[in-house]
């Protein structure tokens, strides 16, 4: 058995064989994993051993942002074949559940999500996955881009929840990876311009290089002041809160136009205060986002069409043998790093 990247316990990773697989069913495919992106949640399990109610109590394989090649196909699978390049949706709901029937399978209480304890992730040579949650990549979409579909799908979910109108002006607070994905999804979704605010100039330089995106460094200009200037005091049509920072969340009502929309994307570690009267006084619509549902096809279509280019957000690619070093670099959270990816050895 080949090595996987195993989180043995909080703060301790190892490369070793582990039985992380599940048996093939007729509706599954087996995939040789090619590329895996490191996500903030993987890093948080590494440094803290838990996220909210999810606690690492036994060794767990990390990783949930993956692409690869189909190497075996279950007998009931019709839309995939051996050799197909694919990316995988890491959450597997119960297809008969009430949430799945409603199309909101991301909030199915029974969902099994890679690298969310006790479910193993995909930093392992092979995974068995439901074909229904495995998506073929067009030739024009690389494995690296395929492994970016997962975080981009969160931005897509945010843009969809916002119900963007063509020509909207949007604001994204927080230029972390998800803030950047949300800004690009909002642009692709019809926004005329997207403002992105953050403290870290290197992050703003990366996302500000995209046409249609303007940046606000909140060290020099408060976001409320910058957005008021940009909109003649009216406010943004849509505000995507992607920082998870308490002051940003408290100040949200001052950023949106009357009758506008606020989308809560960032996840504060602890509960934070919300200015309810501020939201009411402008009759703002508040939406929340948890992962995504039915976004992979759309995300892949936008990338394949050349309407979204995620490649500039891939900061480094390390071989699997160096994946512990890759995680330690992700823990450093350099301002110039957006996404670090790991490439598995050729099967
Ligand atoms: Zn992720």
Tab-separated table of C-alpha atoms and ligand atoms in Angstrom:
chain	number	residue	atom	x	y	z
A	1	UNK	CA	0.000	0.000	0.000
A	2	UNK	CA	1.324	3.460	-0.919
A	3	UNK	CA	1.628	6.389	1.441
A	4	UNK	CA	-1.118	8.863	2.278
A	5	UNK	CA	-0.782	12.191	4.099
A	6	UNK	CA	-2.142	11.394	7.559
A	7	UNK	CA	-2.997	13.876	10.311
A	8	UNK	CA	-2.081	11.623	13.259
A	9	UNK	CA	-3.240	14.177	15.826
A	10	UNK	CA	-3.236	17.952	16.210
A	11	UNK	CA	0.122	19.305	14.988
A	12	UNK	CA	1.512	15.980	13.718
A	13	UNK	CA	1.461	14.853	10.085
A	14	UNK	CA	3.025	11.742	8.609
A	15	UNK	CA	3.363	10.063	5.240
A	16	UNK	CA	2.414	6.431	5.705
A	17	UNK	CA	0.145	3.715	4.395
A	18	UNK	CA	-3.362	3.751	5.878
A	19	UNK	CA	-6.524	1.938	4.898
A	20	UNK	CA	-8.591	4.960	3.847
A	21	UNK	CA	-10.511	3.397	1.001
A	22	UNK	CA	-14.105	2.321	0.710
A	23	UNK	CA	-15.296	-0.591	-1.407
A	24	UNK	CA	-16.436	0.028	-4.998
A	25	UNK	CA	-20.174	-0.104	-5.642
A	26	UNK	CA	-21.723	-0.271	-9.156
A	27	UNK	CA	-22.260	3.510	-9.029
A	28	UNK	CA	-18.666	4.399	-8.111
A	29	UNK	CA	-15.476	5.131	-9.990
A	30	UNK	CA	-11.908	4.599	-8.803
A	31	UNK	CA	-9.653	7.574	-9.431
A	32	UNK	CA	-5.876	7.942	-9.399
A	33	UNK	CA	-5.471	11.275	-7.639
A	34	UNK	CA	-3.318	13.773	-9.567
A	35	UNK	CA	-3.472	17.191	-7.855
A	36	UNK	CA	-4.774	18.263	-4.434
A	37	UNK	CA	-5.068	21.851	-3.207
A	38	UNK	CA	-4.429	22.692	0.434
A	39	UNK	CA	-7.451	24.404	1.979
A	40	UNK	CA	-7.721	26.598	5.065
A	41	UNK	CA	-9.788	23.867	6.694
A	42	UNK	CA	-7.015	21.265	6.195
A	43	UNK	CA	-4.577	23.699	7.802
A	44	UNK	CA	-6.991	24.400	10.669
A	45	UNK	CA	-7.350	20.674	11.455
A	46	UNK	CA	-3.540	20.441	11.415
A	47	UNK	CA	-3.003	23.402	13.773
A	48	UNK	CA	-6.107	23.133	15.994
A	49	UNK	CA	-7.259	19.500	15.682
A	50	UNK	CA	-10.866	20.586	15.215
A	51	UNK	CA	-13.294	22.919	13.486
A	52	UNK	CA	-16.364	23.672	15.577
A	53	UNK	CA	-18.020	20.352	16.438
A	54	UNK	CA	-15.700	18.323	14.149
A	55	UNK	CA	-12.813	16.960	16.228
A	56	UNK	CA	-9.926	14.817	14.957
A	57	UNK	CA	-10.073	11.823	17.297
A	58	UNK	CA	-8.259	9.270	15.159
A	59	UNK	CA	-5.699	9.501	12.339
A	60	UNK	CA	-7.288	11.112	9.283
A	61	UNK	CA	-6.125	11.617	5.683
A	62	UNK	CA	-6.308	15.341	4.790
A	63	UNK	CA	-7.305	17.032	1.521
A	64	UNK	CA	-10.587	17.635	-0.313
A	65	UNK	CA	-9.721	19.734	-3.404
A	66	UNK	CA	-8.784	17.142	-5.992
A	67	UNK	CA	-8.479	16.173	-9.620
A	68	UNK	CA	-7.321	12.888	-11.126
A	69	UNK	CA	-7.830	10.166	-13.718
A	70	UNK	CA	-10.502	7.468	-13.732
A	71	UNK	CA	-8.876	4.010	-13.502
A	72	UNK	CA	-11.924	1.805	-12.820
A	73	UNK	CA	-15.622	2.247	-13.517
A	74	UNK	CA	-18.547	0.638	-11.702
A	75	UNK	CA	-20.907	-1.387	-13.882
A	76	UNK	CA	-23.833	1.083	-13.523
A	77	UNK	CA	-21.756	4.130	-14.497
A	78	UNK	CA	-22.490	5.484	-17.978
A	79	UNK	CA	-21.058	9.022	-18.138
A	80	UNK	CA	-17.406	8.249	-17.294
A	81	UNK	CA	-14.818	5.831	-18.664
A	82	UNK	CA	-11.322	4.685	-17.790
A	83	UNK	CA	-8.803	7.385	-18.701
A	84	UNK	CA	-11.177	10.330	-18.202
A	85	UNK	CA	-9.619	13.313	-16.461
A	86	UNK	CA	-11.935	14.410	-13.675
A	87	UNK	CA	-12.422	16.499	-10.568
A	88	UNK	CA	-14.403	15.369	-7.591
A	89	UNK	CA	-16.980	17.011	-5.363
A	90	UNK	CA	-15.834	16.162	-1.838
A	91	UNK	CA	-19.256	16.058	-0.162
A	92	UNK	CA	-21.361	12.938	-0.610
A	93	UNK	CA	-24.965	13.339	0.570
A	94	UNK	CA	-27.566	10.657	1.106
A	95	UNK	CA	-29.384	10.912	-2.256
A	96	UNK	CA	-32.666	9.842	-0.663
A	97	UNK	CA	-32.530	12.470	2.094
A	98	UNK	CA	-35.049	15.281	2.349
A	99	UNK	CA	-32.296	17.888	1.769
A	100	UNK	CA	-31.005	16.080	-1.311
A	101	UNK	CA	-34.554	15.885	-2.710
A	102	UNK	CA	-34.823	19.666	-2.271
A	103	UNK	CA	-31.544	20.197	-4.158
A	104	UNK	CA	-29.802	21.541	-1.058
A	105	UNK	CA	-27.605	18.502	-0.529
A	106	UNK	CA	-24.818	20.702	0.874
A	107	UNK	CA	-26.871	21.053	4.050
A	108	UNK	CA	-27.922	17.392	4.221
A	109	UNK	CA	-27.222	16.429	7.850
A	110	UNK	CA	-26.015	13.037	6.561
A	111	UNK	CA	-23.425	14.486	4.135
A	112	UNK	CA	-20.021	12.791	4.255
A	113	UNK	CA	-17.292	15.303	3.395
A	114	UNK	CA	-13.653	14.461	2.690
A	115	UNK	CA	-11.241	15.334	5.494
A	116	UNK	CA	-14.011	16.231	7.916
A	117	UNK	CA	-13.667	13.879	10.898
A	118	UNK	CA	-14.097	10.974	10.828
A	119	UNK	CA	-14.118	10.873	6.970
A	120	UNK	CA	-10.735	10.469	5.255
A	121	UNK	CA	-9.656	12.969	2.600
A	122	UNK	CA	-7.992	12.583	-0.787
A	123	UNK	CA	-4.245	13.114	-0.175
A	124	UNK	CA	-3.916	9.457	-0.993
A	125	UNK	CA	-2.981	7.697	-4.259
A	126	UNK	CA	-6.478	6.434	-5.101
A	127	UNK	CA	-10.026	7.238	-4.084
A	128	UNK	CA	-13.327	5.470	-4.716
A	129	UNK	CA	-16.013	8.083	-5.341
A	130	UNK	CA	-19.649	8.198	-6.520
A	131	UNK	CA	-19.687	8.815	-10.266
A	132	UNK	CA	-22.563	11.276	-9.696
A	133	UNK	CA	-20.143	13.557	-7.841
A	134	UNK	CA	-17.251	13.084	-10.293
A	135	UNK	CA	-17.008	15.549	-13.204
A	136	UNK	CA	-15.121	15.123	-16.485
A	137	UNK	CA	-12.652	17.908	-17.253
A	138	UNK	CA	-12.554	19.274	-20.830
A	139	UNK	CA	-9.129	19.018	-22.498
A	140	UNK	CA	-8.614	22.756	-22.011
A	141	UNK	CA	-8.873	22.448	-18.203
A	142	UNK	CA	-5.666	21.267	-16.521
A	143	UNK	CA	-5.463	19.021	-13.458
A	144	UNK	CA	-4.268	22.072	-11.512
A	145	UNK	CA	-7.350	24.045	-12.582
A	146	UNK	CA	-9.516	20.993	-11.889
A	147	UNK	CA	-8.318	20.967	-8.293
A	148	UNK	CA	-9.318	24.670	-8.050
A	149	UNK	CA	-12.953	23.911	-8.906
A	150	UNK	CA	-13.740	23.038	-5.280
A	151	UNK	CA	-12.831	26.406	-3.733
A	152	UNK	CA	-14.209	28.230	-6.797
A	153	UNK	CA	-17.535	26.432	-6.279
A	154	UNK	CA	-17.875	28.269	-2.952
A	155	UNK	CA	-17.510	31.592	-4.784
A	156	UNK	CA	-20.064	30.336	-7.305
A	157	UNK	CA	-22.477	29.452	-4.495
A	158	UNK	CA	-22.001	32.943	-3.009
A	159	UNK	CA	-22.607	34.637	-6.375
A	160	UNK	CA	-25.715	32.500	-6.929
A	161	UNK	CA	-27.111	33.218	-3.466
A	162	UNK	CA	-26.594	36.940	-4.124
A	163	UNK	CA	-28.927	36.794	-7.171
A	164	UNK	CA	-26.654	39.243	-9.014
A	165	UNK	CA	-28.294	41.531	-11.564
A	166	UNK	CA	-26.294	42.455	-14.685
A	167	UNK	CA	-24.292	45.596	-13.954
A	168	UNK	CA	-24.282	45.250	-10.168
A	169	UNK	CA	-21.430	46.755	-8.183
A	170	UNK	CA	-20.152	44.270	-5.626
A	171	UNK	CA	-17.820	44.519	-2.671
A	172	UNK	CA	-15.854	41.594	-1.230
A	173	UNK	CA	-14.472	42.113	2.270
A	174	UNK	CA	-11.417	39.892	2.775
A	175	UNK	CA	-8.900	38.855	0.079
A	176	UNK	CA	-8.220	35.316	1.242
A	177	UNK	CA	-8.580	32.482	-1.283
A	178	UNK	CA	-12.366	32.355	-0.866
A	179	UNK	CA	-12.661	36.142	-1.145
A	180	UNK	CA	-10.733	35.978	-4.410
A	181	UNK	CA	-12.854	33.102	-5.726
A	182	UNK	CA	-16.019	35.003	-4.787
A	183	UNK	CA	-14.830	38.165	-6.544
A	184	UNK	CA	-14.133	36.219	-9.750
A	185	UNK	CA	-17.460	34.380	-9.562
A	186	UNK	CA	-19.288	37.697	-9.001
A	187	UNK	CA	-17.624	39.195	-12.082
A	188	UNK	CA	-18.439	36.132	-14.167
A	189	UNK	CA	-21.982	36.323	-12.784
A	190	UNK	CA	-22.600	39.754	-14.279
A	191	UNK	CA	-21.160	42.365	-11.923
A	192	UNK	CA	-19.838	45.449	-13.712
A	193	UNK	CA	-17.146	45.941	-11.095
A	194	UNK	CA	-16.038	44.180	-7.930
A	195	UNK	CA	-14.203	45.971	-5.129
A	196	UNK	CA	-12.058	43.835	-2.808
A	197	UNK	CA	-10.874	45.109	0.574
A	198	UNK	CA	-8.129	43.734	2.801
A	199	UNK	CA	-5.214	44.773	5.012
A	200	UNK	CA	-2.566	42.862	3.049
A	201	UNK	CA	-1.333	44.716	-0.035
A	202	UNK	CA	0.306	41.627	-1.634
A	203	UNK	CA	-3.076	39.853	-1.655
A	204	UNK	CA	-4.757	42.921	-3.126
A	205	UNK	CA	-2.068	43.108	-5.812
A	206	UNK	CA	-2.820	39.505	-6.861
A	207	UNK	CA	-6.584	39.913	-7.155
A	208	UNK	CA	-6.334	43.520	-8.392
A	209	UNK	CA	-4.441	42.286	-11.457
A	210	UNK	CA	-7.729	40.948	-12.868
A	211	UNK	CA	-9.639	43.359	-15.132
A	212	UNK	CA	-12.864	44.499	-13.468
A	213	UNK	CA	-11.514	44.257	-9.927
A	214	UNK	CA	-10.571	47.314	-7.859
A	215	UNK	CA	-8.865	47.045	-4.486
A	216	UNK	CA	-9.238	48.878	-1.187
A	217	UNK	CA	-6.420	48.725	1.358
A	218	UNK	CA	-8.204	49.289	4.667
A	219	UNK	CA	-4.958	50.397	6.308
A	220	UNK	CA	-5.163	53.609	4.280
A	221	UNK	CA	-8.899	53.956	3.546
A	222	UNK	CA	-11.785	52.497	5.588
A	223	UNK	CA	-13.931	50.260	3.386
A	224	UNK	CA	-17.094	52.309	4.073
A	225	UNK	CA	-15.364	55.492	2.922
A	226	UNK	CA	-13.923	53.878	-0.209
A	227	UNK	CA	-17.210	52.281	-1.261
A	228	UNK	CA	-19.135	55.522	-0.577
A	229	UNK	CA	-16.690	57.406	-2.807
A	230	UNK	CA	-16.963	54.775	-5.532
A	231	UNK	CA	-20.786	54.807	-5.550
A	232	UNK	CA	-21.626	58.472	-4.874
A	233	UNK	CA	-22.644	57.552	-1.333
A	234	UNK	CA	-25.183	54.921	-2.481
A	235	UNK	CA	-23.373	51.715	-1.434
A	236	UNK	CA	-22.653	48.386	-3.098
A	237	UNK	CA	-25.505	46.367	-4.605
A	238	UNK	CA	-24.017	43.220	-3.092
A	239	UNK	CA	-21.552	42.856	-0.240
A	240	UNK	CA	-19.816	39.495	0.132
A	241	UNK	CA	-18.353	39.177	3.627
A	242	UNK	CA	-15.377	36.845	3.210
A	243	UNK	CA	-13.087	37.911	6.075
A	244	UNK	CA	-14.920	36.345	9.013
A	245	UNK	CA	-13.579	39.309	11.016
A	246	UNK	CA	-15.876	40.719	13.722
A	247	UNK	CA	-15.385	44.436	12.873
A	248	UNK	CA	-16.112	43.775	9.189
A	249	UNK	CA	-19.313	41.907	10.070
A	250	UNK	CA	-20.467	44.655	12.444
A	251	UNK	CA	-19.878	47.302	9.754
A	252	UNK	CA	-21.726	45.473	6.958
A	253	UNK	CA	-24.890	47.670	6.949
A	254	UNK	CA	-22.810	50.752	6.077
A	255	UNK	CA	-21.424	49.096	2.936
A	256	UNK	CA	-24.571	47.989	1.092
A	257	UNK	CA	-26.995	50.233	-0.749
A	258	UNK	CA	-30.583	50.572	0.516
A	259	UNK	CA	-32.388	47.370	-0.481
A	260	UNK	CA	-29.086	45.669	-1.273
A	261	UNK	CA	-27.789	42.266	-0.352
A	262	UNK	CA	-25.264	40.971	2.143
A	263	UNK	CA	-23.853	37.467	1.677
A	264	UNK	CA	-22.096	35.902	4.672
A	265	UNK	CA	-19.339	33.689	3.286
A	266	UNK	CA	-16.487	33.961	5.820
A	267	UNK	CA	-16.764	31.862	8.968
A	268	UNK	CA	-15.827	33.576	12.226
A	269	UNK	CA	-14.149	31.153	14.636
A	270	UNK	CA	-16.346	32.431	17.505
A	271	UNK	CA	-19.832	33.983	17.500
A	272	UNK	CA	-19.719	37.718	16.600
A	273	UNK	CA	-22.196	40.605	17.037
A	274	UNK	CA	-24.407	41.676	14.117
A	275	UNK	CA	-25.982	45.163	13.741
A	276	UNK	CA	-29.564	44.050	13.147
A	277	UNK	CA	-31.128	47.514	13.172
A	278	UNK	CA	-28.459	48.662	10.733
A	279	UNK	CA	-29.510	45.848	8.392
A	280	UNK	CA	-33.210	46.617	8.918
A	281	UNK	CA	-32.821	50.369	8.352
A	282	UNK	CA	-31.716	49.673	4.767
A	283	UNK	CA	-33.921	46.591	4.441
A	284	UNK	CA	-30.954	44.501	3.390
A	285	UNK	CA	-31.353	40.893	2.321
A	286	UNK	CA	-28.953	38.609	4.184
A	287	UNK	CA	-27.861	35.320	2.627
A	288	UNK	CA	-25.588	32.645	4.024
A	289	UNK	CA	-23.337	30.151	2.244
A	290	UNK	CA	-22.322	26.661	3.307
A	291	UNK	CA	-20.095	24.933	0.749
A	292	UNK	CA	-22.123	24.572	-2.519
A	293	UNK	CA	-24.676	22.486	-4.340
A	294	UNK	CA	-24.963	21.961	-8.105
A	295	UNK	CA	-22.062	24.328	-8.859
A	296	UNK	CA	-19.399	22.017	-10.345
A	297	UNK	CA	-20.828	21.837	-13.881
A	298	UNK	CA	-21.169	25.624	-14.016
A	299	UNK	CA	-17.728	26.243	-12.528
A	300	UNK	CA	-16.062	23.877	-15.020
A	301	UNK	CA	-18.016	25.468	-17.889
A	302	UNK	CA	-16.809	28.972	-16.955
A	303	UNK	CA	-13.189	27.826	-16.688
A	304	UNK	CA	-13.371	25.899	-19.959
A	305	UNK	CA	-14.921	28.921	-21.687
A	306	UNK	CA	-11.981	31.065	-20.603
A	307	UNK	CA	-14.282	33.381	-18.647
A	308	UNK	CA	-12.516	32.592	-15.367
A	309	UNK	CA	-8.766	31.992	-15.090
A	310	UNK	CA	-7.777	30.560	-11.711
A	311	UNK	CA	-4.188	29.762	-12.697
A	312	UNK	CA	-2.751	33.045	-11.313
A	313	UNK	CA	-4.047	31.989	-7.886
A	314	UNK	CA	-1.895	28.837	-7.796
A	315	UNK	CA	1.146	30.066	-5.860
A	316	UNK	CA	3.196	26.883	-5.584
A	317	UNK	CA	3.051	23.223	-6.578
A	318	UNK	CA	4.974	20.719	-4.462
A	319	UNK	CA	5.463	16.987	-4.975
A	320	UNK	CA	3.586	14.633	-2.633
A	321	UNK	CA	6.862	13.612	-0.982
A	322	UNK	CA	7.152	17.227	0.252
A	323	UNK	CA	3.559	17.528	1.402
A	324	UNK	CA	4.410	18.027	5.080
A	325	UNK	CA	6.634	20.957	4.041
A	326	UNK	CA	3.764	22.188	1.870
A	327	UNK	CA	1.460	22.165	4.909
A	328	UNK	CA	4.050	23.940	7.070
A	329	UNK	CA	4.290	26.623	4.379
A	330	UNK	CA	0.491	26.912	4.337
A	331	UNK	CA	0.561	27.377	8.133
A	332	UNK	CA	2.914	30.364	7.615
A	333	UNK	CA	0.051	32.013	5.662
A	334	UNK	CA	2.344	34.162	3.532
A	335	UNK	CA	0.620	37.218	2.067
A	336	UNK	CA	1.920	36.212	-1.366
A	337	UNK	CA	0.470	32.673	-1.212
A	338	UNK	CA	-3.088	32.061	-2.366
A	339	UNK	CA	-3.314	28.343	-3.147
A	340	UNK	CA	-0.615	25.726	-2.604
A	341	UNK	CA	-1.129	22.476	-4.489
A	342	UNK	CA	0.361	19.012	-4.082
A	343	UNK	CA	0.969	16.661	-7.010
A	344	UNK	CA	0.711	12.935	-6.448
A	345	UNK	CA	3.318	10.612	-7.979
A	346	UNK	CA	2.325	9.136	-11.345
A	347	UNK	CA	0.428	5.858	-10.790
B	1	LIG	ZN1	-11.508	23.778	0.353
